[in-house]
Coordinates of C-alpha atoms in Angstrom, one line a residue:
M3 CA -52.5 -61.6 67.7
H4 CA -54.0 -58.3 66.6
R5 CA -51.9 -58.2 63.4
G6 CA -53.0 -61.8 62.5
S7 CA -56.6 -61.0 63.2
A8 CA -56.4 -57.9 61.0
L9 CA -54.9 -60.0 58.2
R10 CA -57.6 -62.6 58.4
W11 CA -60.3 -59.9 58.4
S12 CA -58.9 -57.9 55.4
H13 CA -57.4 -59.1 52.1
G14 CA -55.9 -55.7 51.4
T15 CA -57.2 -52.3 50.3
V16 CA -59.1 -51.1 47.3
A17 CA -55.9 -49.2 46.2
E18 CA -54.0 -52.5 46.1
L19 CA -56.7 -54.7 44.5
L20 CA -59.0 -52.6 42.3
T21 CA -56.4 -51.7 39.6
G22 CA -56.0 -52.1 35.9
R23 CA -57.9 -55.0 34.5
H24 CA -57.5 -57.3 37.5
N25 CA -61.2 -57.0 38.6
S26 CA -64.7 -57.9 37.4
L27 CA -65.9 -54.4 36.7
G28 CA -66.7 -55.4 33.1
L29 CA -68.9 -58.2 34.3
L30 CA -70.7 -56.0 36.8
R31 CA -71.5 -53.4 34.1
L32 CA -72.8 -56.1 31.8
V33 CA -75.0 -57.5 34.6
L34 CA -76.3 -54.1 35.6
A35 CA -77.1 -53.2 32.0
S36 CA -78.9 -56.5 31.4
A37 CA -80.8 -56.1 34.7
V38 CA -82.2 -52.8 33.4
V39 CA -83.5 -54.6 30.3
V40 CA -85.0 -57.5 32.3
S41 CA -86.7 -55.1 34.7
H42 CA -88.2 -53.1 31.9
A43 CA -89.6 -56.2 30.2
R44 CA -92.5 -56.6 32.6
I45 CA -93.7 -53.1 32.4
L46 CA -93.1 -52.4 28.7
G47 CA -94.3 -55.8 27.5
Y48 CA -97.2 -56.3 29.9
G49 CA -97.8 -53.2 32.0
G50 CA -96.9 -54.9 35.2
K51 CA -94.6 -53.8 38.0
E52 CA -90.9 -54.1 37.5
Y53 CA -88.9 -56.8 39.4
L54 CA -88.1 -55.9 43.0
H55 CA -90.9 -53.4 43.2
S56 CA -93.0 -55.5 45.5
F57 CA -90.0 -56.9 47.4
S58 CA -88.8 -53.4 48.1
G59 CA -92.2 -52.1 49.2
G60 CA -92.2 -49.7 46.2
Q61 CA -88.9 -48.0 47.2
T62 CA -87.2 -49.0 43.9
D63 CA -87.1 -51.8 41.3
L64 CA -84.4 -53.8 39.6
G65 CA -83.8 -51.2 36.8
K66 CA -83.5 -48.2 39.1
L67 CA -81.3 -50.0 41.5
S68 CA -79.0 -50.9 38.6
V69 CA -78.8 -47.3 37.6
Y70 CA -77.6 -46.4 41.1
G71 CA -75.0 -49.1 40.7
F72 CA -73.8 -47.6 37.5
F73 CA -73.4 -44.2 39.1
V74 CA -71.4 -45.7 41.9
L75 CA -69.0 -47.4 39.5
S76 CA -68.9 -44.3 37.4
G77 CA -68.0 -42.2 40.4
I78 CA -65.0 -44.5 41.0
L79 CA -63.7 -44.6 37.5
V80 CA -64.5 -41.1 36.3
T81 CA -62.8 -39.7 39.4
R82 CA -59.8 -41.8 38.6
S83 CA -59.8 -40.3 35.1
G84 CA -60.2 -36.7 36.4
M85 CA -57.2 -37.2 38.6
R86 CA -55.0 -38.5 35.8
L87 CA -55.9 -36.4 32.8
S88 CA -55.8 -32.7 31.9
L89 CA -59.2 -31.0 31.6
G90 CA -59.3 -31.0 27.9
R91 CA -58.3 -34.6 27.6
F92 CA -60.8 -35.6 30.3
L93 CA -63.7 -34.0 28.6
W94 CA -62.6 -35.3 25.2
H95 CA -62.6 -38.9 26.6
R96 CA -66.0 -38.5 28.1
I97 CA -67.5 -37.0 24.9
L98 CA -66.0 -39.8 22.8
R99 CA -67.4 -42.5 25.1
I100 CA -71.0 -41.2 25.3
L101 CA -71.9 -39.2 22.3
P102 CA -71.0 -41.2 19.2
G103 CA -72.9 -44.3 20.3
F104 CA -75.7 -42.1 21.5
W105 CA -76.0 -40.2 18.2
V106 CA -76.0 -43.4 16.2
C107 CA -78.7 -44.8 18.5
L108 CA -80.8 -41.7 17.8
A109 CA -80.3 -42.1 14.1
V110 CA -81.2 -45.8 14.1
T111 CA -84.3 -44.9 16.1
A112 CA -85.4 -42.1 13.8
F113 CA -84.5 -43.5 10.3
A114 CA -84.7 -47.3 10.8
V115 CA -87.0 -48.3 13.6
A116 CA -89.5 -45.4 13.5
P117 CA -90.4 -45.8 9.8
L118 CA -90.9 -49.6 10.3
L119 CA -93.3 -49.0 13.2
Y120 CA -95.1 -46.1 11.4
W121 CA -95.7 -48.4 8.5
R122 CA -96.9 -51.2 10.9
L123 CA -99.5 -48.8 12.3
H124 CA -100.6 -47.0 9.2
S125 CA -99.6 -49.1 6.2
T126 CA -98.1 -46.0 4.7
L127 CA -95.3 -43.5 5.3
D128 CA -97.5 -40.5 4.5
G129 CA -97.3 -38.1 7.3
F130 CA -94.2 -39.7 8.8
G131 CA -92.1 -36.5 8.6
G132 CA -93.0 -33.0 9.6
A133 CA -93.4 -31.6 13.1
H134 CA -92.1 -33.9 15.8
G135 CA -90.8 -36.2 13.1
P136 CA -87.4 -37.9 12.8
L137 CA -85.4 -34.7 12.2
D138 CA -86.9 -33.0 15.1
Y139 CA -86.1 -36.1 17.2
L140 CA -82.4 -35.7 16.4
T141 CA -82.2 -32.0 16.9
S142 CA -84.1 -32.1 20.1
N143 CA -82.1 -34.9 21.7
W144 CA -78.6 -34.6 20.3
A145 CA -77.1 -33.2 23.6
V146 CA -78.4 -36.1 25.7
A147 CA -81.4 -33.9 26.5
T148 CA -84.1 -36.4 25.4
A149 CA -86.5 -33.5 25.0
Q150 CA -88.6 -35.3 22.4
F151 CA -89.7 -38.8 23.3
D152 CA -91.9 -39.8 20.4
I153 CA -91.6 -39.6 16.6
S154 CA -94.6 -38.7 14.5
G155 CA -97.0 -39.8 17.2
I156 CA -96.0 -43.5 16.8
M157 CA -95.8 -44.3 20.5
A158 CA -98.9 -42.3 21.3
D159 CA -100.9 -44.2 18.6
G160 CA -99.4 -47.5 19.9
R161 CA -100.4 -46.6 23.4
S162 CA -103.9 -45.8 22.4
A163 CA -104.1 -49.1 20.7
G164 CA -102.9 -50.9 23.8
L165 CA -99.7 -52.1 22.1
V166 CA -97.2 -50.2 24.3
H167 CA -97.3 -49.0 27.9
N168 CA -94.9 -46.1 27.6
G169 CA -95.0 -43.1 25.3
A170 CA -91.2 -42.9 24.7
F171 CA -89.2 -44.6 22.1
N172 CA -86.2 -44.8 24.5
G173 CA -87.0 -43.9 28.0
A174 CA -83.7 -45.4 29.3
L175 CA -81.8 -42.5 28.0
W176 CA -83.0 -40.2 30.8
S177 CA -80.0 -40.9 33.1
L178 CA -77.4 -39.8 30.6
R179 CA -77.9 -36.0 31.2
Y180 CA -77.3 -36.6 35.0
E181 CA -74.3 -38.7 34.2
F182 CA -72.8 -35.9 32.1
L183 CA -73.5 -33.4 34.8
C184 CA -71.5 -35.6 37.2
Y185 CA -68.6 -35.5 34.7
L186 CA -68.7 -31.8 34.7
A187 CA -68.6 -31.7 38.5
V188 CA -65.5 -33.9 38.5
A189 CA -63.9 -31.7 35.9
T190 CA -64.6 -28.6 38.0
L191 CA -63.2 -30.3 41.1
A192 CA -60.1 -31.2 39.2
V193 CA -59.6 -27.7 37.8
V194 CA -59.8 -26.0 41.2
G195 CA -57.4 -28.6 42.6
V196 CA -59.8 -30.4 45.0
L197 CA -59.1 -33.8 43.7
A198 CA -55.3 -33.3 44.0
R199 CA -55.0 -31.3 47.2
A200 CA -58.3 -31.1 49.1
R201 CA -60.0 -34.4 48.8
R202 CA -61.8 -33.8 52.1
A203 CA -64.0 -31.4 50.2
V204 CA -65.4 -34.4 48.2
V205 CA -66.2 -36.0 51.5
L206 CA -68.0 -32.9 52.6
I207 CA -70.0 -32.8 49.3
T208 CA -70.9 -36.4 49.8
V209 CA -72.0 -35.7 53.4
V210 CA -74.2 -32.8 52.2
L211 CA -75.8 -34.9 49.5
G212 CA -76.3 -37.8 52.0
W213 CA -77.8 -35.4 54.5
L214 CA -80.4 -34.3 51.9
V215 CA -81.2 -37.9 51.1
I216 CA -81.3 -39.2 54.6
G217 CA -83.2 -36.1 55.8
Q218 CA -86.1 -37.2 53.6
A219 CA -85.8 -40.9 53.5
S220 CA -85.5 -41.3 57.3
T221 CA -89.0 -39.9 57.7
K222 CA -90.6 -42.9 55.9
A223 CA -89.2 -46.4 55.8
F224 CA -90.5 -47.1 52.3
W225 CA -89.5 -43.8 50.7
T226 CA -89.4 -43.9 46.9
G227 CA -86.4 -41.6 46.6
P228 CA -86.3 -38.9 43.9
Y229 CA -89.7 -39.9 42.6
A230 CA -91.2 -38.6 45.9
A231 CA -88.7 -35.9 46.6
D232 CA -89.4 -32.2 46.1
I233 CA -86.1 -30.6 46.8
L234 CA -86.3 -27.8 44.3
P235 CA -88.4 -27.0 41.2
T236 CA -87.3 -28.5 37.9
F237 CA -85.4 -26.1 35.6
Q238 CA -84.1 -25.9 32.1
L239 CA -80.3 -26.3 31.7
P240 CA -79.2 -25.8 28.1
P241 CA -78.2 -28.0 26.3
F242 CA -79.3 -30.8 28.7
G243 CA -82.9 -29.9 28.8
Q244 CA -85.1 -30.2 31.9
I245 CA -83.3 -31.1 35.1
N246 CA -84.9 -32.5 38.2
P247 CA -82.8 -31.5 41.3
A248 CA -84.0 -34.5 43.2
F249 CA -82.3 -36.8 40.6
L250 CA -79.2 -34.7 40.9
V251 CA -79.1 -35.2 44.6
Y252 CA -79.9 -38.9 44.7
L253 CA -77.9 -40.0 41.7
G254 CA -75.2 -37.5 42.7
F255 CA -75.0 -39.1 46.1
A256 CA -74.3 -42.5 44.5
F257 CA -71.7 -41.0 42.2
A258 CA -70.1 -39.2 45.2
L259 CA -69.9 -42.4 47.2
G260 CA -67.9 -43.9 44.3
A261 CA -65.7 -40.8 44.2
V262 CA -64.9 -41.1 47.9
I263 CA -64.0 -44.8 47.5
E264 CA -61.6 -43.9 44.8
L265 CA -60.0 -40.9 46.6
Y266 CA -59.6 -42.9 49.8
K267 CA -59.0 -46.3 48.2
E268 CA -55.8 -46.8 50.2
R269 CA -57.9 -46.7 53.4
V270 CA -60.9 -48.8 52.2
P271 CA -60.3 -52.5 53.3
V272 CA -61.4 -55.4 51.1
S273 CA -63.0 -57.6 53.7
D274 CA -65.2 -60.6 53.1
P275 CA -67.1 -60.3 56.4
L276 CA -67.7 -56.6 55.6
G277 CA -68.8 -57.5 52.1
V278 CA -71.3 -60.1 53.4
A279 CA -72.5 -57.7 56.0
A280 CA -73.0 -54.9 53.4
L281 CA -74.9 -57.3 51.2
A282 CA -77.2 -58.2 54.1
V283 CA -77.8 -54.6 54.8
L284 CA -78.7 -53.9 51.2
L285 CA -81.1 -56.8 51.0
G286 CA -82.6 -56.0 54.4
S287 CA -83.1 -52.3 53.5
L288 CA -84.7 -53.4 50.2
H289 CA -87.3 -55.5 52.0
Y290 CA -87.7 -53.7 55.4
G291 CA -87.2 -50.1 54.4
Y292 CA -84.7 -47.3 54.6
L293 CA -83.0 -48.3 51.4
F294 CA -81.7 -44.7 50.7
V295 CA -80.5 -44.3 54.3
V296 CA -78.3 -47.4 54.5
G297 CA -78.9 -49.6 51.5
I298 CA -77.3 -47.4 48.8
P299 CA -74.0 -46.9 50.8
A300 CA -74.0 -50.6 51.4
F301 CA -74.6 -51.2 47.7
A302 CA -71.5 -49.1 46.9
Y303 CA -69.3 -51.3 49.0
V304 CA -70.9 -54.5 47.7
L305 CA -70.1 -53.6 44.1
V306 CA -66.4 -52.8 44.9
W307 CA -66.2 -56.0 47.0
L308 CA -67.6 -58.1 44.2
A309 CA -65.4 -56.5 41.6
I310 CA -62.4 -57.7 43.5
R311 CA -63.5 -60.9 45.1
L312 CA -65.4 -62.7 42.2
P313 CA -63.5 -65.6 40.7
A314 CA -60.7 -64.6 38.4
A315 CA -62.4 -66.2 35.4
F316 CA -65.0 -63.4 35.5
R317 CA -62.3 -60.7 34.9
R318 CA -62.2 -61.6 31.3
V319 CA -65.8 -60.6 30.7
G320 CA -65.8 -57.2 29.1
A321 CA -62.1 -56.8 29.3
K322 CA -61.7 -56.7 25.5
H323 CA -65.2 -56.1 24.1
D324 CA -67.6 -54.0 26.3
Y325 CA -71.2 -54.3 25.1
S326 CA -72.8 -52.9 28.3
Y327 CA -73.4 -49.4 27.0
G328 CA -75.0 -50.7 23.8
I329 CA -77.3 -53.0 25.8
Y330 CA -78.3 -50.1 28.0
I331 CA -79.1 -47.6 25.2
Y332 CA -80.8 -50.1 22.8
G333 CA -82.7 -52.4 25.2
F334 CA -85.7 -50.1 25.8
L335 CA -85.9 -49.3 22.1
V336 CA -86.0 -53.0 21.1
Q337 CA -88.6 -53.7 23.7
Q338 CA -90.9 -51.0 22.5
A339 CA -90.5 -52.1 18.9
L340 CA -91.3 -55.7 19.8
A341 CA -94.3 -54.8 21.8
L342 CA -95.7 -52.6 19.1
L343 CA -95.1 -55.3 16.5
G344 CA -97.2 -57.7 18.7
Y345 CA -94.5 -60.1 19.9
T346 CA -95.6 -59.9 23.5
R347 CA -98.4 -62.3 22.7
W348 CA -95.9 -65.1 22.8
G349 CA -95.3 -64.6 26.5
L350 CA -92.7 -63.0 28.7
P351 CA -89.9 -65.7 28.2
A352 CA -90.1 -65.4 24.4
Y353 CA -90.4 -61.6 24.6
L354 CA -87.4 -61.4 26.8
A355 CA -85.4 -63.8 24.6
L356 CA -86.2 -61.8 21.5
T357 CA -85.3 -58.6 23.4
F358 CA -81.8 -59.8 24.2
A359 CA -81.2 -61.3 20.8
F360 CA -81.9 -58.0 19.0
T361 CA -80.4 -55.9 21.8
L362 CA -77.2 -57.8 21.8
L363 CA -77.0 -57.7 18.0
L364 CA -77.3 -53.9 18.1
A365 CA -74.9 -53.6 21.1
V366 CA -72.2 -55.7 19.4
T367 CA -72.6 -53.7 16.2
S368 CA -72.5 -50.4 18.1
W369 CA -69.3 -51.5 20.0
H370 CA -67.3 -52.6 17.0
L371 CA -68.5 -50.1 14.4
V372 CA -69.1 -47.0 16.5
E373 CA -67.9 -47.0 20.1
R374 CA -64.6 -48.7 19.7
Q375 CA -63.8 -46.7 16.6
A376 CA -64.5 -43.4 18.4
M377 CA -62.3 -44.4 21.4
R378 CA -59.4 -44.8 19.0
L379 CA -59.4 -41.0 18.9
K380 CA -58.7 -40.8 22.6
D381 CA -55.1 -39.9 22.1
L382 CA -55.7 -37.4 19.3
R383 CA -53.5 -34.4 20.0
I384 CA -55.6 -31.5 21.5
G385 CA -53.9 -28.1 21.5
K386 CA -50.6 -28.2 23.3
G387 CA -51.5 -31.1 25.5
G388 CA -49.8 -33.7 23.5
N389 CA -50.6 -37.3 24.5
G390 CA -53.3 -38.6 26.8
G391 CA -51.0 -38.4 29.8
S392 CA -50.4 -34.7 29.5
G393 CA -50.5 -32.7 32.6
G394 CA -52.9 -30.0 33.5
P395 CA -55.0 -28.5 36.2
G396 CA -56.3 -31.2 38.5
R397 CA -53.9 -34.0 37.5
I398 CA -52.2 -35.7 40.3
P399 CA -48.6 -36.8 39.4
R400 CA -48.0 -40.5 39.7
Q401 CA -46.4 -41.2 43.1
A402 CA -43.2 -43.2 43.4
G403 CA -43.7 -46.8 44.2
N404 CA -47.2 -47.1 42.6
G405 CA -45.9 -48.8 39.5
A406 CA -46.7 -48.0 35.9
E407 CA -50.2 -46.8 35.0
P408 CA -52.5 -49.5 33.6
A409 CA -52.6 -49.8 29.8
P410 CA -55.4 -47.9 28.2
Q411 CA -58.7 -49.8 28.0
Q412 CA -62.1 -49.3 26.5
A413 CA -64.5 -47.2 28.4
T414 CA -68.1 -47.9 29.2
G415 CA -70.6 -45.2 29.0
A416 CA -72.2 -43.9 32.0
Y417 CA -75.5 -44.9 31.7
A418 CA -73.0 -45.0 33.9
G419 CA -69.5 -46.3 33.7
T420 CA -66.3 -45.6 32.1
S421 CA -63.1 -47.4 31.4
Q422 CA -61.1 -48.8 34.2
T423 CA -58.3 -46.5 33.3
A424 CA -60.6 -44.0 31.5

């Protein structure tokens, strides 16, 4: 009786079901990236509040919630990568997945979009270069630092004219520095052997981060998270630029939740009743408060549950061509350009349609010409390591009975994400 009830309640564990390509992680990353673009449309195009802002009582909005989702998924997949690869190979994969696409995005912004918009504002390119020009934009931001947000005053002029509502060419890039810091944390834990032999330490780290989050968020039902938190003063961290410890704590908590799910995946049940309950908790906390106390942990389980339980047809989305990173890094840029060119006058539906048309075009181009080509260097020999499966500090040997490792697959950047096998 007890055994039968348990079988009806659970369909298995995450370890059994969230493997290889037999999941909908590609679809979820695509949805999260698109949700960020949709959320930004209202504020960038029309200066309004982003979707879910009112529903959540100001706790968050659709874009920020999606970023938390990215960090949860990244925590799962990057931790899996850290357990499987040597240190050098792990860092090489992370660099290949984030930086080439990011660098090309910076170049497209500086040398294609910015001149067009400068001409639109001034009918000349005189004064386009110089201080805070395109070259400075590249040198200031190349290490995912986003230290310079404008180019030659274009966004400042557009804002003064009422054409744009944000002074940054690409404000969506802010999360990449925190994502990379999470990568370095995983690398450190792998090197010292925590991932392989002391995974309870990751639970302890998650508890500490959660305690910092809950300690603040529990005092106010509609707490706005890192935007209201004052954990420590901001500081400069070369080459990543200015770091806000509050974002490290809140985003790090989401990432750590994903890491714990991965490390204890053989104990995490895949349960439809639990998934529905977690979804109810997420929605309830969004509307009635305490999102950061109970909603974000519930969101972590919801994402895993959906990745496994969505219909099998969805598993093909993003399995071969992953455009989610491109959508994330180009969406904000396209929206700013369209707003400055005056296309918001056609209304939100048309503005959003144009946004996705141009963003998808850039994302597809980025994937096929930049990201995918860069990822072909994943197995480049590095030192004495040999192939991508070479051993090293922090790598856990494959246990007998677990079957062959999944075939290598494309990685999704961690705006936040990575490959299913990384």
